[in-house]
Amino acid sequence: MCDWSDLEECLLVNAVELSPLWALAPDCSRSDDEADWPPYVERLKPLIAAWVRAGRIALWRGPEWPAFEGGHRVSIEDVDAVLSDDEFWTYRESATVVVHLELLVETDRIRPPLG
């Protein structure tokens, strides 16, 4: 059995669900209080970047969810810039751009630790 951290498990589940970035901090923190989210965002950024570079997940950017319909896959070169943009980590009712995760490998082929 794999020894996943809570954050890795949360990222994996959200990648399977094609979650937008703004959904990760509330989900991983298990809190509705926005004051609890920033530390999770900061912990998620390098983990997401590492998983993208390892080919475990992809980031998609588009006009609406799911972003792979009418959007484009974020290049590895642009991952850090996208993850650094606070706009994508904040829910907006009238957002014109959304970034979401996609799992690229079967879950039984992922082995921690990587992040």
mmCIF file with all atom_site columns, C-alpha atoms in Angstrom:
data_model
loop_
_atom_site.group_PDB
_atom_site.id
_atom_site.type_symbol
_atom_site.label_atom_id
_atom_site.label_alt_id
_atom_site.label_comp_id
_atom_site.label_asym_id
_atom_site.label_entity_id
_atom_site.label_seq_id
_atom_site.pdbx_PDB_ins_code
_atom_site.Cartn_x
_atom_site.Cartn_y
_atom_site.Cartn_z
_atom_site.occupancy
_atom_site.B_iso_or_equiv
_atom_site.pdbx_formal_charge
_atom_site.auth_seq_id
_atom_site.auth_comp_id
_atom_site.auth_asym_id
_atom_site.auth_atom_id
_atom_site.pdbx_PDB_model_num
ATOM 1   C CA . MET A 1 1   ? 0.000   0.000  0.000   1.00 0.00 ? 1   MET A CA 1
ATOM 2   C CA . CYS A 1 2   ? 1.205   3.496  -0.787  1.00 0.00 ? 2   CYS A CA 1
ATOM 3   C CA . ASP A 1 3   ? 1.982   6.017  1.901   1.00 0.00 ? 3   ASP A CA 1
ATOM 4   C CA . TRP A 1 4   ? 0.173   9.056  0.573   1.00 0.00 ? 4   TRP A CA 1
ATOM 5   C CA . SER A 1 5   ? 0.124   12.337 2.421   1.00 0.00 ? 5   SER A CA 1
ATOM 6   C CA . ASP A 1 6   ? -3.297  13.912 2.905   1.00 0.00 ? 6   ASP A CA 1
ATOM 7   C CA . LEU A 1 7   ? -2.330  16.588 0.386   1.00 0.00 ? 7   LEU A CA 1
ATOM 8   C CA . GLU A 1 8   ? -1.268  14.012 -2.237  1.00 0.00 ? 8   GLU A CA 1
ATOM 9   C CA . GLU A 1 9   ? -4.516  12.096 -1.766  1.00 0.00 ? 9   GLU A CA 1
ATOM 10  C CA . CYS A 1 10  ? -6.495  15.306 -2.120  1.00 0.00 ? 10  CYS A CA 1
ATOM 11  C CA . LEU A 1 11  ? -4.624  16.257 -5.294  1.00 0.00 ? 11  LEU A CA 1
ATOM 12  C CA . LEU A 1 12  ? -5.148  12.787 -6.769  1.00 0.00 ? 12  LEU A CA 1
ATOM 13  C CA . VAL A 1 13  ? -8.897  12.805 -6.080  1.00 0.00 ? 13  VAL A CA 1
ATOM 14  C CA . ASN A 1 14  ? -9.256  16.299 -7.522  1.00 0.00 ? 14  ASN A CA 1
ATOM 15  C CA . ALA A 1 15  ? -7.292  15.351 -10.648 1.00 0.00 ? 15  ALA A CA 1
ATOM 16  C CA . VAL A 1 16  ? -9.597  12.374 -11.198 1.00 0.00 ? 16  VAL A CA 1
ATOM 17  C CA . GLU A 1 17  ? -12.574 14.728 -10.809 1.00 0.00 ? 17  GLU A CA 1
ATOM 18  C CA . LEU A 1 18  ? -11.116 17.329 -13.231 1.00 0.00 ? 18  LEU A CA 1
ATOM 19  C CA . SER A 1 19  ? -11.377 19.923 -10.475 1.00 0.00 ? 19  SER A CA 1
ATOM 20  C CA . PRO A 1 20  ? -10.620 23.583 -11.127 1.00 0.00 ? 20  PRO A CA 1
ATOM 21  C CA . LEU A 1 21  ? -7.725  25.052 -9.152  1.00 0.00 ? 21  LEU A CA 1
ATOM 22  C CA . TRP A 1 22  ? -10.073 27.207 -7.058  1.00 0.00 ? 22  TRP A CA 1
ATOM 23  C CA . ALA A 1 23  ? -11.699 24.041 -5.652  1.00 0.00 ? 23  ALA A CA 1
ATOM 24  C CA . LEU A 1 24  ? -8.495  22.496 -4.278  1.00 0.00 ? 24  LEU A CA 1
ATOM 25  C CA . ALA A 1 25  ? -7.810  24.639 -1.201  1.00 0.00 ? 25  ALA A CA 1
ATOM 26  C CA . PRO A 1 26  ? -11.346 24.337 0.211   1.00 0.00 ? 26  PRO A CA 1
ATOM 27  C CA . ASP A 1 27  ? -11.343 20.603 -0.480  1.00 0.00 ? 27  ASP A CA 1
ATOM 28  C CA . CYS A 1 28  ? -7.857  19.862 0.858   1.00 0.00 ? 28  CYS A CA 1
ATOM 29  C CA . SER A 1 29  ? -8.311  22.042 3.941   1.00 0.00 ? 29  SER A CA 1
ATOM 30  C CA . ARG A 1 30  ? -11.812 20.658 4.535   1.00 0.00 ? 30  ARG A CA 1
ATOM 31  C CA . SER A 1 31  ? -12.796 24.176 5.494   1.00 0.00 ? 31  SER A CA 1
ATOM 32  C CA . ASP A 1 32  ? -15.288 26.710 4.204   1.00 0.00 ? 32  ASP A CA 1
ATOM 33  C CA . ASP A 1 33  ? -13.293 29.501 5.841   1.00 0.00 ? 33  ASP A CA 1
ATOM 34  C CA . GLU A 1 34  ? -11.275 31.332 3.177   1.00 0.00 ? 34  GLU A CA 1
ATOM 35  C CA . ALA A 1 35  ? -8.723  32.335 5.832   1.00 0.00 ? 35  ALA A CA 1
ATOM 36  C CA . ASP A 1 36  ? -7.682  28.659 6.044   1.00 0.00 ? 36  ASP A CA 1
ATOM 37  C CA . TRP A 1 37  ? -6.951  28.302 2.322   1.00 0.00 ? 37  TRP A CA 1
ATOM 38  C CA . PRO A 1 38  ? -3.739  30.274 1.561   1.00 0.00 ? 38  PRO A CA 1
ATOM 39  C CA . PRO A 1 39  ? -1.358  27.808 3.284   1.00 0.00 ? 39  PRO A CA 1
ATOM 40  C CA . TYR A 1 40  ? -2.886  24.979 1.260   1.00 0.00 ? 40  TYR A CA 1
ATOM 41  C CA . VAL A 1 41  ? -2.498  26.904 -1.989  1.00 0.00 ? 41  VAL A CA 1
ATOM 42  C CA . GLU A 1 42  ? 1.191   27.467 -1.213  1.00 0.00 ? 42  GLU A CA 1
ATOM 43  C CA . ARG A 1 43  ? 1.681   23.759 -0.440  1.00 0.00 ? 43  ARG A CA 1
ATOM 44  C CA . LEU A 1 44  ? -0.249  22.669 -3.525  1.00 0.00 ? 44  LEU A CA 1
ATOM 45  C CA . LYS A 1 45  ? 1.644   24.809 -6.053  1.00 0.00 ? 45  LYS A CA 1
ATOM 46  C CA . PRO A 1 46  ? 4.971   22.890 -5.918  1.00 0.00 ? 46  PRO A CA 1
ATOM 47  C CA . LEU A 1 47  ? 3.191   19.540 -5.655  1.00 0.00 ? 47  LEU A CA 1
ATOM 48  C CA . ILE A 1 48  ? 1.089   20.258 -8.738  1.00 0.00 ? 48  ILE A CA 1
ATOM 49  C CA . ALA A 1 49  ? 4.154   21.496 -10.646 1.00 0.00 ? 49  ALA A CA 1
ATOM 50  C CA . ALA A 1 50  ? 6.074   18.327 -9.735  1.00 0.00 ? 50  ALA A CA 1
ATOM 51  C CA . TRP A 1 51  ? 3.209   16.081 -10.790 1.00 0.00 ? 51  TRP A CA 1
ATOM 52  C CA . VAL A 1 52  ? 2.809   17.930 -14.112 1.00 0.00 ? 52  VAL A CA 1
ATOM 53  C CA . ARG A 1 53  ? 6.531   17.619 -14.842 1.00 0.00 ? 53  ARG A CA 1
ATOM 54  C CA . ALA A 1 54  ? 6.413   13.909 -13.962 1.00 0.00 ? 54  ALA A CA 1
ATOM 55  C CA . GLY A 1 55  ? 3.525   13.361 -16.374 1.00 0.00 ? 55  GLY A CA 1
ATOM 56  C CA . ARG A 1 56  ? 1.038   12.386 -13.666 1.00 0.00 ? 56  ARG A CA 1
ATOM 57  C CA . ILE A 1 57  ? -1.387  15.240 -14.258 1.00 0.00 ? 57  ILE A CA 1
ATOM 58  C CA . ALA A 1 58  ? -2.031  18.024 -16.741 1.00 0.00 ? 58  ALA A CA 1
ATOM 59  C CA . LEU A 1 59  ? -3.410  21.515 -16.339 1.00 0.00 ? 59  LEU A CA 1
ATOM 60  C CA . TRP A 1 60  ? -6.007  22.734 -18.808 1.00 0.00 ? 60  TRP A CA 1
ATOM 61  C CA . ARG A 1 61  ? -6.939  26.367 -19.392 1.00 0.00 ? 61  ARG A CA 1
ATOM 62  C CA . GLY A 1 62  ? -10.094 27.436 -21.161 1.00 0.00 ? 62  GLY A CA 1
ATOM 63  C CA . PRO A 1 63  ? -13.120 29.710 -21.166 1.00 0.00 ? 63  PRO A CA 1
ATOM 64  C CA . GLU A 1 64  ? -15.191 27.349 -19.012 1.00 0.00 ? 64  GLU A CA 1
ATOM 65  C CA . TRP A 1 65  ? -15.112 23.974 -17.293 1.00 0.00 ? 65  TRP A CA 1
ATOM 66  C CA . PRO A 1 66  ? -14.128 21.496 -18.611 1.00 0.00 ? 66  PRO A CA 1
ATOM 67  C CA . ALA A 1 67  ? -11.314 23.512 -20.109 1.00 0.00 ? 67  ALA A CA 1
ATOM 68  C CA . PHE A 1 68  ? -10.187 20.782 -22.508 1.00 0.00 ? 68  PHE A CA 1
ATOM 69  C CA . GLU A 1 69  ? -13.363 21.528 -24.469 1.00 0.00 ? 69  GLU A CA 1
ATOM 70  C CA . GLY A 1 70  ? -12.460 24.751 -26.230 1.00 0.00 ? 70  GLY A CA 1
ATOM 71  C CA . GLY A 1 71  ? -9.295  25.395 -24.236 1.00 0.00 ? 71  GLY A CA 1
ATOM 72  C CA . HIS A 1 72  ? -5.716  24.183 -24.314 1.00 0.00 ? 72  HIS A CA 1
ATOM 73  C CA . ARG A 1 73  ? -3.329  22.150 -22.233 1.00 0.00 ? 73  ARG A CA 1
ATOM 74  C CA . VAL A 1 74  ? -0.930  24.329 -20.237 1.00 0.00 ? 74  VAL A CA 1
ATOM 75  C CA . SER A 1 75  ? 2.647   23.735 -21.402 1.00 0.00 ? 75  SER A CA 1
ATOM 76  C CA . ILE A 1 76  ? 5.259   22.635 -18.881 1.00 0.00 ? 76  ILE A CA 1
ATOM 77  C CA . GLU A 1 77  ? 7.035   25.940 -19.489 1.00 0.00 ? 77  GLU A CA 1
ATOM 78  C CA . ASP A 1 78  ? 3.904   27.865 -18.425 1.00 0.00 ? 78  ASP A CA 1
ATOM 79  C CA . VAL A 1 79  ? 2.935   25.767 -15.390 1.00 0.00 ? 79  VAL A CA 1
ATOM 80  C CA . ASP A 1 80  ? 4.719   27.915 -12.799 1.00 0.00 ? 80  ASP A CA 1
ATOM 81  C CA . ALA A 1 81  ? 3.233   31.132 -14.199 1.00 0.00 ? 81  ALA A CA 1
ATOM 82  C CA . VAL A 1 82  ? -0.279  29.684 -14.190 1.00 0.00 ? 82  VAL A CA 1
ATOM 83  C CA . LEU A 1 83  ? 0.091   28.330 -10.654 1.00 0.00 ? 83  LEU A CA 1
ATOM 84  C CA . SER A 1 84  ? 1.396   31.710 -9.485  1.00 0.00 ? 84  SER A CA 1
ATOM 85  C CA . ASP A 1 85  ? -1.656  33.563 -10.794 1.00 0.00 ? 85  ASP A CA 1
ATOM 86  C CA . ASP A 1 86  ? -4.032  34.095 -7.859  1.00 0.00 ? 86  ASP A CA 1
ATOM 87  C CA . GLU A 1 87  ? -6.898  34.556 -10.311 1.00 0.00 ? 87  GLU A CA 1
ATOM 88  C CA . PHE A 1 88  ? -7.077  30.807 -10.925 1.00 0.00 ? 88  PHE A CA 1
ATOM 89  C CA . TRP A 1 89  ? -7.141  29.953 -7.203  1.00 0.00 ? 89  TRP A CA 1
ATOM 90  C CA . THR A 1 90  ? -10.186 32.161 -6.532  1.00 0.00 ? 90  THR A CA 1
ATOM 91  C CA . TYR A 1 91  ? -13.776 31.240 -7.350  1.00 0.00 ? 91  TYR A CA 1
ATOM 92  C CA . ARG A 1 92  ? -15.538 33.810 -9.506  1.00 0.00 ? 92  ARG A CA 1
ATOM 93  C CA . GLU A 1 93  ? -19.156 33.436 -10.594 1.00 0.00 ? 93  GLU A CA 1
ATOM 94  C CA . SER A 1 94  ? -18.412 35.199 -13.881 1.00 0.00 ? 94  SER A CA 1
ATOM 95  C CA . ALA A 1 95  ? -14.920 33.842 -14.555 1.00 0.00 ? 95  ALA A CA 1
ATOM 96  C CA . THR A 1 96  ? -13.845 34.064 -18.186 1.00 0.00 ? 96  THR A CA 1
ATOM 97  C CA . VAL A 1 97  ? -10.956 31.602 -17.769 1.00 0.00 ? 97  VAL A CA 1
ATOM 98  C CA . VAL A 1 98  ? -10.756 28.424 -15.729 1.00 0.00 ? 98  VAL A CA 1
ATOM 99  C CA . VAL A 1 99  ? -7.779  26.142 -15.068 1.00 0.00 ? 99  VAL A CA 1
ATOM 100 C CA . HIS A 1 100 ? -8.445  22.566 -14.038 1.00 0.00 ? 100 HIS A CA 1
ATOM 101 C CA . LEU A 1 101 ? -6.539  19.351 -13.405 1.00 0.00 ? 101 LEU A CA 1
ATOM 102 C CA . GLU A 1 102 ? -6.595  16.112 -15.368 1.00 0.00 ? 102 GLU A CA 1
ATOM 103 C CA . LEU A 1 103 ? -5.139  12.797 -14.260 1.00 0.00 ? 103 LEU A CA 1
ATOM 104 C CA . LEU A 1 104 ? -2.908  11.387 -17.022 1.00 0.00 ? 104 LEU A CA 1
ATOM 105 C CA . VAL A 1 105 ? -2.039  7.952  -15.623 1.00 0.00 ? 105 VAL A CA 1
ATOM 106 C CA . GLU A 1 106 ? -3.985  5.143  -14.021 1.00 0.00 ? 106 GLU A CA 1
ATOM 107 C CA . THR A 1 107 ? -4.197  5.582  -10.267 1.00 0.00 ? 107 THR A CA 1
ATOM 108 C CA . ASP A 1 108 ? -2.596  2.200  -9.572  1.00 0.00 ? 108 ASP A CA 1
ATOM 109 C CA . ARG A 1 109 ? 0.518   3.307  -11.486 1.00 0.00 ? 109 ARG A CA 1
ATOM 110 C CA . ILE A 1 110 ? 1.151   6.342  -9.283  1.00 0.00 ? 110 ILE A CA 1
ATOM 111 C CA . ARG A 1 111 ? 3.590   5.803  -6.465  1.00 0.00 ? 111 ARG A CA 1
ATOM 112 C CA . PRO A 1 112 ? 4.474   8.440  -3.876  1.00 0.00 ? 112 PRO A CA 1
ATOM 113 C CA . PRO A 1 113 ? 6.451   10.311 -2.882  1.00 0.00 ? 113 PRO A CA 1
ATOM 114 C CA . LEU A 1 114 ? 7.073   12.766 -5.664  1.00 0.00 ? 114 LEU A CA 1
ATOM 115 C CA . GLY A 1 115 ? 6.078   16.204 -4.413  1.00 0.00 ? 115 GLY A CA 1
#
